[in-house]
Each structure stands twice: as C-alpha cells, then as structure tokens.
Coordinates of C-alpha atoms in Angstrom, one line a residue:
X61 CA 36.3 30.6 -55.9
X62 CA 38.1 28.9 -59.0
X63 CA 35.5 27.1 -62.0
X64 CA 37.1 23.4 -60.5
X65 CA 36.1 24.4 -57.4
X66 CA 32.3 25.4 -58.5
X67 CA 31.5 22.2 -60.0
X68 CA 33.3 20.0 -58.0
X69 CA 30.6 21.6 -55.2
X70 CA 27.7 21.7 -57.7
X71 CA 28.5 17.8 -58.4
X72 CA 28.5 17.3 -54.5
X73 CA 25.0 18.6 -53.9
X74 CA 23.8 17.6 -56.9
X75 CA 24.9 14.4 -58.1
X76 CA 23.8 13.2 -61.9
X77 CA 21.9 10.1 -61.7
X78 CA 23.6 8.9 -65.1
X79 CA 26.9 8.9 -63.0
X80 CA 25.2 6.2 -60.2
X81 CA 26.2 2.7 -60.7
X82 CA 23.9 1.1 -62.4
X83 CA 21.8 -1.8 -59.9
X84 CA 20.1 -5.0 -61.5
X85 CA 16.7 -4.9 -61.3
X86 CA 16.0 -6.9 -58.2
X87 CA 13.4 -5.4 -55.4
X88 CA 15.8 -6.0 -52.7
X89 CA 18.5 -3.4 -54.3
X90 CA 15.8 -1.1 -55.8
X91 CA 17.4 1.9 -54.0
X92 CA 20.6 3.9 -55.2
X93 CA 23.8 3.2 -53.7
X94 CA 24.2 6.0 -51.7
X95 CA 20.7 5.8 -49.9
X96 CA 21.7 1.4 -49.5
X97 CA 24.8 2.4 -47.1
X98 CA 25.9 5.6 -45.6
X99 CA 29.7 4.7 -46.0
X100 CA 29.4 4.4 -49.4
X101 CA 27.8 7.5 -49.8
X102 CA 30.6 8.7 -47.8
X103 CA 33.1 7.1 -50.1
X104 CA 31.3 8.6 -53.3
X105 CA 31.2 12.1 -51.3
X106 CA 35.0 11.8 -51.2
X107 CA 35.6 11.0 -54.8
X108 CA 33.5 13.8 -55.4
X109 CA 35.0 16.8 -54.5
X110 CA 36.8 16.0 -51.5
X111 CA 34.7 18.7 -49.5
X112 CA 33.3 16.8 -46.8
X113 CA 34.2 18.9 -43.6
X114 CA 36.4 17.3 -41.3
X115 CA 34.1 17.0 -38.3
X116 CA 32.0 14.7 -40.6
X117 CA 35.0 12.2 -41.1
X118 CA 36.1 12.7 -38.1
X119 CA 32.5 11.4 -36.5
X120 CA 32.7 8.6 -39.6
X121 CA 35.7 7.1 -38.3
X122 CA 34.4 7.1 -34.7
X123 CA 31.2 5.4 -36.1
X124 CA 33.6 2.9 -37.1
X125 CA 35.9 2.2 -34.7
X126 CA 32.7 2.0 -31.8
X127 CA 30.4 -0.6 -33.4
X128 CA 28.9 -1.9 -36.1
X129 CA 27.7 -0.7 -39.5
X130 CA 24.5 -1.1 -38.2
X131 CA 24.8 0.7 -34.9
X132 CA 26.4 3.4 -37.1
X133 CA 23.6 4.1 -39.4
X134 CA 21.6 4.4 -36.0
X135 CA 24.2 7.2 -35.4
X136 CA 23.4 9.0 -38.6
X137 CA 19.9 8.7 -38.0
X138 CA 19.8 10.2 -34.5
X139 CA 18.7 7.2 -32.8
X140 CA 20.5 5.2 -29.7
X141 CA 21.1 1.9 -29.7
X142 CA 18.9 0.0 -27.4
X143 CA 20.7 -0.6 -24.2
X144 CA 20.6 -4.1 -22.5
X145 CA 19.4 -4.3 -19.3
X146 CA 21.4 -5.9 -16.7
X147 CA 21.7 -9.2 -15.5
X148 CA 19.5 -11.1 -12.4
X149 CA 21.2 -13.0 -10.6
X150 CA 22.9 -14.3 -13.9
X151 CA 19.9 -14.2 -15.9
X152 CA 19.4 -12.5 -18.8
X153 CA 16.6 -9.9 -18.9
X154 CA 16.4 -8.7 -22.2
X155 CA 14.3 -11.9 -23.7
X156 CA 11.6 -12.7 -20.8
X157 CA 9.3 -15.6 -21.9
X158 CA 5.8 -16.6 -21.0
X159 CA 5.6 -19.7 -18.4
X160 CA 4.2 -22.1 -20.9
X161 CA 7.7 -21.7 -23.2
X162 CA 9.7 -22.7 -20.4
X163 CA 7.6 -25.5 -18.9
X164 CA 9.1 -29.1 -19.0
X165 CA 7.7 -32.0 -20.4
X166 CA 6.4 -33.2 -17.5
X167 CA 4.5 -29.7 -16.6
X168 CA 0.9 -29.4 -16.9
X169 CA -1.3 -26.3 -16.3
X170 CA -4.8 -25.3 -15.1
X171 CA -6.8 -22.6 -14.6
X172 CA -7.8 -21.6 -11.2
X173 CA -9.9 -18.5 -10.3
X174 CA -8.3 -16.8 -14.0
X175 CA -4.7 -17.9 -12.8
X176 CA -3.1 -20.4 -14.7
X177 CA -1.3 -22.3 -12.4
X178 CA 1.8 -24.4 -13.1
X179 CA 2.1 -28.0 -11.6
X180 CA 3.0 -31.4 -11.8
X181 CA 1.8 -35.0 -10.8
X182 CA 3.4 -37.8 -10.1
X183 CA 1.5 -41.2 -10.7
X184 CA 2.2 -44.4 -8.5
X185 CA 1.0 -46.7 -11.2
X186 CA 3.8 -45.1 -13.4
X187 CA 5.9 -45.7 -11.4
X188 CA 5.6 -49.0 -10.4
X189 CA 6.0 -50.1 -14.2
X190 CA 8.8 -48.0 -14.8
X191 CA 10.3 -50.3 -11.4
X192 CA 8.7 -53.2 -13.0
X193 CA 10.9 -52.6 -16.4
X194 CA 13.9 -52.1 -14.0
X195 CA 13.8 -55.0 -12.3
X196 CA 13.5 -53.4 -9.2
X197 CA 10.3 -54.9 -7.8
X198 CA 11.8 -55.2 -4.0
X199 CA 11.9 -51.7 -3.4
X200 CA 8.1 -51.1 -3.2
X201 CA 6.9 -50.4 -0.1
X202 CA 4.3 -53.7 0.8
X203 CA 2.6 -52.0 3.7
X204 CA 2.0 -48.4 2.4
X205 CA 0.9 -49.2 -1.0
X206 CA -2.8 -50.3 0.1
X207 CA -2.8 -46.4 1.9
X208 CA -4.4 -44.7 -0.9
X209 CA -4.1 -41.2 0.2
X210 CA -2.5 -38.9 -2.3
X211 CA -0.1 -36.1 -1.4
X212 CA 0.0 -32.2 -2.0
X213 CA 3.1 -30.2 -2.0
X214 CA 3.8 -26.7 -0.9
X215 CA 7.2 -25.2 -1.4
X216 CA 8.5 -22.1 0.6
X217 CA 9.2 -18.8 0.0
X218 CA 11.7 -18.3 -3.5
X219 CA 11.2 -21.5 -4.5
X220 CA 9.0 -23.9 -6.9
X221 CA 7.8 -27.1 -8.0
X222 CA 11.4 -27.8 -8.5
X223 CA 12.3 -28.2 -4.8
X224 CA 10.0 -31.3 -4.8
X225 CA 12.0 -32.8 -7.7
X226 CA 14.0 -35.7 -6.0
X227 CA 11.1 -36.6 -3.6
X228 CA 8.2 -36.8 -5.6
X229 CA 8.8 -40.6 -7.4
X230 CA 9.9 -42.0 -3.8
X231 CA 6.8 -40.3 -2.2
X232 CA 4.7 -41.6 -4.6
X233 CA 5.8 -45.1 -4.3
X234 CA 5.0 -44.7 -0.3
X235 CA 1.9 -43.4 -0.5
X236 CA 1.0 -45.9 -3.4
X237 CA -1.2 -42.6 -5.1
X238 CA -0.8 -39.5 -6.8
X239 CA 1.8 -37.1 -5.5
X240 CA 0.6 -33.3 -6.8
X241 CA 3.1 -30.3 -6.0
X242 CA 2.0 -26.7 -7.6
X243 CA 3.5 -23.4 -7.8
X244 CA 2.1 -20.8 -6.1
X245 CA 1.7 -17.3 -7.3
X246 CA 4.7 -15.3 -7.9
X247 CA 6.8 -18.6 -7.9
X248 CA 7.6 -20.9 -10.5
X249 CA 6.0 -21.0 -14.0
X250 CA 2.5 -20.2 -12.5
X251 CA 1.5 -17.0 -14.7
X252 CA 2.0 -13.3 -13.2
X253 CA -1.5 -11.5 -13.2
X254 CA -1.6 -8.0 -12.3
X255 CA -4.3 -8.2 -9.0
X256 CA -5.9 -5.3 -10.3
X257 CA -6.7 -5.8 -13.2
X258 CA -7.6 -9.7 -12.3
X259 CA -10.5 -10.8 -12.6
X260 CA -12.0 -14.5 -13.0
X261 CA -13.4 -16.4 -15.1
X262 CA -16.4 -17.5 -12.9
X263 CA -19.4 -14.9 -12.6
X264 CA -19.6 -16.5 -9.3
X265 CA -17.1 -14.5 -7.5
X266 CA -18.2 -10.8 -6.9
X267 CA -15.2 -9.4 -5.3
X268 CA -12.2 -11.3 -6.7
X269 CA -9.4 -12.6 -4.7
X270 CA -6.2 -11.1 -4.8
X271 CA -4.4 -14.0 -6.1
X272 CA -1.0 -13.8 -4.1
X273 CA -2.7 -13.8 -0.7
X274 CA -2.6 -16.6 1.9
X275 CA -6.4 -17.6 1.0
X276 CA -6.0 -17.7 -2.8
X277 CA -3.2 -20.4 -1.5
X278 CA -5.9 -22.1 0.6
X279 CA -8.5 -22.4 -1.8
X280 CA -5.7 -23.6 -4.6
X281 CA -5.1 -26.1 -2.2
X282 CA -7.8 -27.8 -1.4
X283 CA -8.9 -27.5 -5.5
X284 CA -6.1 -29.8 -6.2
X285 CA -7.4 -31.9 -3.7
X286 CA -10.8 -32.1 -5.5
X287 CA -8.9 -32.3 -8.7
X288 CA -7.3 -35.7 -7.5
X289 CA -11.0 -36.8 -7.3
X290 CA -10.0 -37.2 -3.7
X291 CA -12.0 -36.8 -0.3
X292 CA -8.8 -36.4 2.2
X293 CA -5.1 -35.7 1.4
X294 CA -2.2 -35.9 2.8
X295 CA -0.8 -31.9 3.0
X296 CA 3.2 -31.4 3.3
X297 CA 4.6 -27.6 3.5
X298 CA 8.3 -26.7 3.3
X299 CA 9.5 -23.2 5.0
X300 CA 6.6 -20.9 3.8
X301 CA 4.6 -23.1 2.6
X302 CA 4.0 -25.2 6.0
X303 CA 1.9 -21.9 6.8
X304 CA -0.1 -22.8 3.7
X305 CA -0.8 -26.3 4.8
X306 CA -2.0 -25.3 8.6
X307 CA -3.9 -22.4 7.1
X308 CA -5.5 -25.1 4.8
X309 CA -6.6 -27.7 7.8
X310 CA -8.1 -24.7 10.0
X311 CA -10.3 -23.8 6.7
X312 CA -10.9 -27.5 5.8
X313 CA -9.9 -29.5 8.7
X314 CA -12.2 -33.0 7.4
X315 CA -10.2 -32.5 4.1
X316 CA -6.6 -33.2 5.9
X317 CA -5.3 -36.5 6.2
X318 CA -2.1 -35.5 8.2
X319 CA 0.3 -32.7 8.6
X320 CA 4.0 -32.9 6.8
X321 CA 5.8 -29.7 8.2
X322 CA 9.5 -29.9 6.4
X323 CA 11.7 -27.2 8.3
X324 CA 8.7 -24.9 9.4
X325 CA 9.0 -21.2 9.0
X326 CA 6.1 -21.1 11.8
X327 CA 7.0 -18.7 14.8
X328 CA 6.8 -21.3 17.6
X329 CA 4.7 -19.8 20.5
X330 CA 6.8 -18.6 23.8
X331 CA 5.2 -19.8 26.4
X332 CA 3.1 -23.2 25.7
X333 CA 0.1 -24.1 27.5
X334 CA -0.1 -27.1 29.4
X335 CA -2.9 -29.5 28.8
X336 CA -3.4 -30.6 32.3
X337 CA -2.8 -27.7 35.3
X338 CA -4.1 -27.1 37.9
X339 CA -7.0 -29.2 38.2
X340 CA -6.7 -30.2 42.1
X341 CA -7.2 -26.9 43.9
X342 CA -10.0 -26.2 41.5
X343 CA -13.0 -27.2 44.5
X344 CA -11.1 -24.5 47.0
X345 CA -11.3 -21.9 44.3
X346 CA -14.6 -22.1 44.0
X347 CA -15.0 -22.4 48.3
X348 CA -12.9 -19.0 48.3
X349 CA -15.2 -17.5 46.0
X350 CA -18.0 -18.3 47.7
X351 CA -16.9 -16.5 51.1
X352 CA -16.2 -14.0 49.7
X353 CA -19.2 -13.2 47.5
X354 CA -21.0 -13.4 51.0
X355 CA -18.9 -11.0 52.4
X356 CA -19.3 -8.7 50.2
X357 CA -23.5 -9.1 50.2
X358 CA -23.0 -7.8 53.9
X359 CA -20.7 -4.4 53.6
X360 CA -22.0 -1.3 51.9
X361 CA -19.4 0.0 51.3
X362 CA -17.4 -3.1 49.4
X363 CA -20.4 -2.2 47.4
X364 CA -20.2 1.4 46.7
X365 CA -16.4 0.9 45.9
X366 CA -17.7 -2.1 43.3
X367 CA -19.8 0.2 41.7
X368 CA -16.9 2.7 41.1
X369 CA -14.4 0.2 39.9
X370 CA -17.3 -0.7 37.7
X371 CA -18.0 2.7 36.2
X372 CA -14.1 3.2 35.9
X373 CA -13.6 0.1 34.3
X374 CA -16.3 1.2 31.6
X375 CA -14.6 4.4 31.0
X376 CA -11.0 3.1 31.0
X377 CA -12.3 0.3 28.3
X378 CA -13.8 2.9 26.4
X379 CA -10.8 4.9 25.7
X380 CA -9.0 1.7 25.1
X381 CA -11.6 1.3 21.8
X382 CA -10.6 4.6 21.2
X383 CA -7.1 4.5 21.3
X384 CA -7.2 1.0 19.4
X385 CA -9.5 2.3 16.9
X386 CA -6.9 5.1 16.4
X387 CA -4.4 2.5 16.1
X388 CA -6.2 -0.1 13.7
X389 CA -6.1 3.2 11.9
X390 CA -2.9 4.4 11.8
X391 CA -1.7 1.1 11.2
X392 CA -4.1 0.5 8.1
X393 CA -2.5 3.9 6.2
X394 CA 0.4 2.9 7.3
X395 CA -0.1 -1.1 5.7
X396 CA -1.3 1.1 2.6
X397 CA 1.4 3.5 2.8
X398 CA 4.3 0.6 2.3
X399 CA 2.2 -1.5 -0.2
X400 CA 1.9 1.8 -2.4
X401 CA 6.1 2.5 -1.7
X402 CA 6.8 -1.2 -2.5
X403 CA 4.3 -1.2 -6.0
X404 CA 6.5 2.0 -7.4
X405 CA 8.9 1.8 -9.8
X406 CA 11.7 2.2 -7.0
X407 CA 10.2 -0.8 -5.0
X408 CA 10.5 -2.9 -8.0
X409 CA 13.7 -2.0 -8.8
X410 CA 14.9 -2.4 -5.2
X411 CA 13.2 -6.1 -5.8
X412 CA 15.6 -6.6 -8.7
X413 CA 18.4 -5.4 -6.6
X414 CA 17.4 -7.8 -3.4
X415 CA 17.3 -10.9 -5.7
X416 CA 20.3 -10.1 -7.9
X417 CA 22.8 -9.6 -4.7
X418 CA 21.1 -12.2 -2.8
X419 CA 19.0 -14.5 -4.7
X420 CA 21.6 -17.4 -5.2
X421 CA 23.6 -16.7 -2.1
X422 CA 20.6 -17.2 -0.1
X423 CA 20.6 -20.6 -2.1
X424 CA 23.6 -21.8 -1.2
X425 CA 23.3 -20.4 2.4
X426 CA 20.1 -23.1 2.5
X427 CA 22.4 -25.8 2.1
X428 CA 24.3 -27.2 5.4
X429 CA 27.4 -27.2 2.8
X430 CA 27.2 -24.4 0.6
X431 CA 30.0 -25.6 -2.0
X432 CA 28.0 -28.7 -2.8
X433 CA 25.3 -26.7 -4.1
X434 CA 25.2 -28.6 -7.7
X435 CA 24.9 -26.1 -10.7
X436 CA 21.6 -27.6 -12.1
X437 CA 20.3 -27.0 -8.1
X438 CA 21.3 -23.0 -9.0
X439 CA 20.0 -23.0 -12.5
X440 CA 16.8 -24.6 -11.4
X441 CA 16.0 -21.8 -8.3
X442 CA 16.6 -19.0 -10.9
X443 CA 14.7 -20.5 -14.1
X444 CA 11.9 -18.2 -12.5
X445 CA 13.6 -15.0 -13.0
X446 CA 13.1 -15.6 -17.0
X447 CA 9.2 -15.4 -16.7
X448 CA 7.6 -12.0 -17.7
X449 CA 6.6 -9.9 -14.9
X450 CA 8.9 -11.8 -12.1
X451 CA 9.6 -8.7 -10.5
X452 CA 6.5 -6.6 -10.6
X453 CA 4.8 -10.2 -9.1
X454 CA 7.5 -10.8 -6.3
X455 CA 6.5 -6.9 -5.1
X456 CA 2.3 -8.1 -4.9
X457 CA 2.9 -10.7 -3.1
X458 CA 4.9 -9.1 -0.3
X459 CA 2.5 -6.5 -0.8
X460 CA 0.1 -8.9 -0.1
X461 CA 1.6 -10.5 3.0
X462 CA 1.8 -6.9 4.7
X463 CA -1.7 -6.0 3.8
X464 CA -3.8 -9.5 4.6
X465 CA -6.6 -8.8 6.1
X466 CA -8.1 -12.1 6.7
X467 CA -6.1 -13.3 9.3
X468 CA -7.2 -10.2 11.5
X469 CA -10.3 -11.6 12.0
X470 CA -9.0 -14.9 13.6
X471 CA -7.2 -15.5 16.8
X472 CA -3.3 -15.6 16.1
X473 CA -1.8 -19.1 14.7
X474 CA 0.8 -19.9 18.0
X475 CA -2.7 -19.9 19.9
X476 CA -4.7 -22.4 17.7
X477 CA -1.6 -24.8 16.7
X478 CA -2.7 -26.9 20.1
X479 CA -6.0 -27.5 18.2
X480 CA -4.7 -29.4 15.3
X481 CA -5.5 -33.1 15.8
X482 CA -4.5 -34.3 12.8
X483 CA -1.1 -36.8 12.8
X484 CA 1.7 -34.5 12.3
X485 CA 5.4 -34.7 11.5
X486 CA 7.6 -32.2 11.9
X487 CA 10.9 -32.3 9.9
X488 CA 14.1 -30.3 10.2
X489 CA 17.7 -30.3 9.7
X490 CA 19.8 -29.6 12.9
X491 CA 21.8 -27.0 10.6
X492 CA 19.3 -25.1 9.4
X493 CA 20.5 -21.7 9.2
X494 CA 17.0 -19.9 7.9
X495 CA 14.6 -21.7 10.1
X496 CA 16.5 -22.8 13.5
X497 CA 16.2 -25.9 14.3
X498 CA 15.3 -24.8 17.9
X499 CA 12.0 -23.2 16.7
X500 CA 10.7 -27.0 15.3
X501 CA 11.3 -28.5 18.7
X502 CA 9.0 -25.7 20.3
X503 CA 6.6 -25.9 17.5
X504 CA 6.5 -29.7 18.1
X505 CA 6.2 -29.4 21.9
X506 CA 2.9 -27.0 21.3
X507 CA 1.0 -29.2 18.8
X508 CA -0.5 -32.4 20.9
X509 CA 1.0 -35.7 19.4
X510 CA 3.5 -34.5 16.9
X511 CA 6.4 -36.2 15.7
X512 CA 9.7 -34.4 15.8
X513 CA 12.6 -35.8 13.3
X514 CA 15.9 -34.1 12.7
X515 CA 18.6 -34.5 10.0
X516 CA 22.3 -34.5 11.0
X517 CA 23.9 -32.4 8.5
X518 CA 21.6 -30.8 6.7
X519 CA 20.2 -27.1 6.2
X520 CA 17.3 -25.9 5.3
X521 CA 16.1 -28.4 2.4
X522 CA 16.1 -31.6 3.5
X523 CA 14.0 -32.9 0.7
X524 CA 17.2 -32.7 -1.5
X525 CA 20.1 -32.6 0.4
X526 CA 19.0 -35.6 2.5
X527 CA 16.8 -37.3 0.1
X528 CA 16.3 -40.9 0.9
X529 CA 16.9 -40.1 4.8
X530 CA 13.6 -37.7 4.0
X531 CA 11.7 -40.1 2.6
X532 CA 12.3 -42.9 4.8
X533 CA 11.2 -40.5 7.6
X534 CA 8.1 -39.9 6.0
X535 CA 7.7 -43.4 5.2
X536 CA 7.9 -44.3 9.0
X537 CA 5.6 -42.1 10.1
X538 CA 3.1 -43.2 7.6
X539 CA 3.7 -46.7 8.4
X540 CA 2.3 -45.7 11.7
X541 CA -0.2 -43.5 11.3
X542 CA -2.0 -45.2 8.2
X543 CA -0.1 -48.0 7.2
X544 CA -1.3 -51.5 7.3
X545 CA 0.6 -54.8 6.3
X546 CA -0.6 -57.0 3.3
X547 CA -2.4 -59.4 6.0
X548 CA -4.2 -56.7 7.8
X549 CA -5.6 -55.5 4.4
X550 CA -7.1 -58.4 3.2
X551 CA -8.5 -59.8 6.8
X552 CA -10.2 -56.3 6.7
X553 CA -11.6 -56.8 3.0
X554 CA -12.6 -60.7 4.0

C-alpha cells in the first residue's frame, strides 16, 4: 500500500479538527459539519480519499432518490419511517381529535353518569326573534305555540345529532319550547369511555352501567328531560333510536307526552291481537266446563288417568327447566364467546373494514335518490370517524347489544307495544330501503290509536330529505293531540 494511499485512509478515519469549517458561534449550529448532515459528511468523505465503498454510495443515492433528507437520515440511523394508516371511509386516521375540538358552536356538553355527552338545544324564544328580525312573523304557528311541551331527539344507528339538523328550528317553532337532541354513546361527539375501566362520578352507583347499553340510553333520556326543568316531554326516535324512545315510556311512562316514531327499526309483531274476540260464546264456555267437571267427579278412572297426566306433566316440565337451563347456558358462553371475538384486535379491525367499504354507501343507500346525497350530508355522517377511539367504541356497543341482559327479564317488546297509550305517530317513507315501509303499517296496526303517515319519495330519513313535509306532519298531529287555538287558551286561563 503506497504512502498516498496511507494517509489519504489515516485522514479518512481520522479527520483533523483544524481542517473542519469553521461554524459561528450560535447554539443552533454548535455541532460540526459532518455530525449536522450525513450528505455532507458523505461529500467531505469523498474529497477525502475517495474510499468510500461502493455499496455505501450506492445506498446514498437510493436514500436520495426515495425521500427526503429527512427520511434518509432515518435510514442511516436504522429507524423506519412511520407509516400512515389508511383511510376510513375518506377520513384521515393519523390525527384523531378529542370530541370537544371538533364540536360546533352551537354544541354544548354535560356529564352524565362520567360520560360526557354531546348535544344541542334549540330555543323557541330564539327563534322567534331571529323570525321577528326577518320579517317573517306569519310563519309561527298560532295554535301550537301555547303547547309548551319540549321535545327530545333520538337518532338511529350510525348517525348523530346532525340528522336532526334541518328539523330542529321548525320543530321548535311548533312546539313553541325547547327542542333537545343528544348523541348517544359511540355516536357523534359524545366521548368514547372504555366500559371497563368506567366508572362514575357519583358514589351513588355501586355497580356502574355499561354506558353503550339500551338502559344507559333510557336513563340519558329521561335526564335530559329533567334537565329541561320539565315534568313530560315529547320523545321522537329515528331508526334505532325509536327503540330508545319506547324503551324510555315502559321505564317512565308519566314522563312521556307522546310517541314520535320516524321510520321505526321496530320488528312489527306477526300476528296481532285483537282487542275485542270472542266475547259472545264466552257464557257456553264456561256451561261446557261445568259438565264436564261433573263428569269427571263421577268416573274413577278419568281420575286415575288425571293423576298420571299430572305426574307426567311435572316430569316433562322438569326436564324442560333442565334443558332450558342448559340452554340459557350455552347461550350465555356463547353471548360471551362473540363479545370477547368482537373486542380483539381482529374485531376492531374488521369494524374499520365494515365502515370504510360500507359506511357512506349505506348513506347514500338511505336516501330514496342516492345521487342527491349533498356532500356536506356525507361529510357530516363521517365527522365521527375523526373522534379518538371511534372504532374500539363502535365494537362495545355491538358488544353491548348482543350481551343485554336487562331486556331478559321482561316480556318481549312486539308483546307490550299494544300497552302504550300514549298519542303516537308513526312516520315513514314509502321507499325506505333499511326499514320497509311494510313493517310501520304492522307496527301501527298493533299499537291502539296510532297515527300512520307516509312520504312519497323518500327513504329512510325523512327528517332531511322531506323536511317541511316532516314537519308539517308532526305539526298536524300535534295540532290534534295537544294543540289548542288562541281562543281556547285564554277562555281556559279566564
């Protein structure tokens, strides 16, 4: 090896610091040149000796040609670049906020049972003056605005306070009080908990309620009520959240005004009972059982065989605990089973897979025309997919649904709906493609005295595709269930 050669390689492992160019004294550029930027270092290398290998260049100019300067230094360091996580249903996932950045300026938020739950109220008093400045005086309903029975919203399944949005000044000119809608749970801006680790404020509550179950729901319900400083409200559900509404009058029923169902996603019962049947024959009934109660008094051996059928009957009933049991059983480790599958890591990532492919198509699909889904309609559905912990929240409260176990204790809902006596309206659009039209008309026929009304035209919302047709409805039916003209109002008050 020549002498050039020697200190051309001594100069390349150990470079003079006299030879660095000099830096001003500033603590930003306190480090040498070579330490500041790899490629320089690479550059000095080169002018150096030119003895660095070819494999190093050779990754240098790959460095360069694939990113950045920065993304290269990562390289030289041995660290990857942080990968960005793919998009929800157009929604970028790398920069997930906390509801309270992305509430609007009309959003307000209170705590319920350690849940802070997103909502919004809409004031009849403002909105009369806001008429007032308009010059539109004429539009105020005269006969509903001495009701004074506020309103509570419940949206559906996927959706939020938002649904409510075109409704909620109209509704609160009818009713002539506040109009409240809140988000529920897992939905809209209403903050992600982990049920868990939950636990509430209040000392009050021993065992804490899971709060994406149907009686969390319930109990959020009728607190708004009481936060309205009100003793009876009017309830009105869309989809989902009509089940909310009819859970809330069978745990309250004094605290329900009236029933607003808007496109019901409440299985309609097969076969509805009749109010009045069979009353007529009832006296020979009674005459047949009589003759043949006697008869039976007289033969010995009806009676031995009654016995029998009676000891048979115990046994056969026995095993039927049994086998129920068994099956209460089974079907509890099986509930357990699926909520366990659906809280992994895969059941949240086939969440994020669900909504992504589906999320905004099921959107549009809602809509009787799907191409006049306006863009703000879209961007409004998936402003909930930017709140932290979406995903993980969406999987509890299907977890939730599958695993209730308060609803076990009570008959089934399609045989209580002919107790509601409450005035209720049912709404629907005649193309609904979620909730078939066809299941409101049965749901109507098997609640006494409900109202049926249905949209030409519309899908599945028709609080904002048919807007004013909606509220006129529900104005109509107040009218006649509550309403009273100026005249009546102040005869009763004289």
């Amino acid at each position: 090896m020549s002498g050039g050669v020697l200190v051309g390689f001594h100069q390349f492992c150990f470079p003079v610091r006299s030879e660095s160019p000099k830096v001003p004294d500033n603590k930003t550029h306190s480090l040498p040149l070579e330490r500041r930027c790899p490629c320089t270092r690479l550059r000095l290398d080169s002018k150096r000796g030119n003895l660095v290998s070819s494999s190093m260049i050779a990754f240098a100019s790959s460095a360069s040609v694939s990113g950045s300067g920065a993304e290269y230094s990562e390289q030289l360091l041995g660290t990857k670049p942080k990968q960005k996580k793919k998009k929800i249903a157009g929604i970028d996932q790398d920069e997930l906020l906390d509801p309270a950045l992305l509430a609007d300026p009309d959003s307000c938020f209170c705590e319920f049972k350690g849940v802070q739950i997103h909502h919004k109220i809409c004031n009849a008093e403002s909105v009369a003056q806001n008429l007032l400045q308009e010059q539109i005086v004429s539009q105020i309903p005269s006969q509903t605005k001495q009701m004074g029975l506020p309103m509570i919203l419940m949206h559906g399944f996927g959706a939020s306070v938002f649904s409510w949005q075109r409704v909620m000044k109209p509704l609160a000119q009818v009713t002539g009080e506040k109009v409240l809608a809140f988000d529920r749970p897992a939905f809209g801006l209403t903050s992600r908990v982990n049920p868990h680790e939950h636990s509430p404020s209040s000392s009050e509550d021993r065992k804490p309620l899971n709060p994406y179950s149907m009686v969390f729901s319930v109990l959020a319900t009728l607190f708004f009520i009481d936060l309205l400083s009100a003793q009876t409200a009017v309830l009105m559900g869309h989809s989902a959240g009509s089940l909310v509404a009819v859970d809330t009058y069978f745990e309250a029923p004094e605290r329900v005004a009236a029933l607003i169902l808007v496109a019901p996603a409440i299985l309609a019962p097969l076969n509805i009972r009749k109010v009045v049947k069979e009353n007529q024959p009832e006296r020979d009934t009674q005459r047949q059982e009589e003759i043949s109660h006697s008869n039976i008094h007289g033969n010995p051996f009806i009676r031995l065989g009654n016995v029998l059928l009676e000891f048979f009957k115990y046994v056969a009933q026995a095993i039927m605990r049994l086998f129920k049991g068994m099956g209460v059983m089974v079907n509890y480790l099986y509930k357990k089973a699926l909520s366990a599958i659906l809280r992994s890591s895969l059941g949240v990532m086939l969440t994020r897979m669900v909504i992504d492919k589906f999320g905004i198509a099921a959107v549009r699909n809602a809509w009787y025309d799907s191409n006049q889904v306006p863009e703000h309609v879209l961007h409004g559905y998936t402003k909930p997919l930017r709140v932290k912990g979406w995903d993980k929240a969406l999987v509890e409260f299907t977890a939730a649904m599958l695993t209730d176990s308060s609803s076990e204790s009570k008959p089934p809902l399609a045989n209580r709906l002919n107790e509601i006596s409450c005035p209720v309206l049912i709404v629907t659009g005649d193309s609904d493609r979620l909730v078939p039209s066809w299941n409101a008309e049965r749901l109507s026929r098997a609640i006494p005295g409900s109202c049926l009304e249905v949209i030409k035209n519309c899908g599945h919302l028709p609080q904002e595709e048919k807007a004013e047709e909606f509220v006129s409805i529900v104005e109509k039916f107040l009218n006649r269930v509550f309403g009273r003209s100026q005249e009546q109002y102040l005869q009763a008050a004289i």
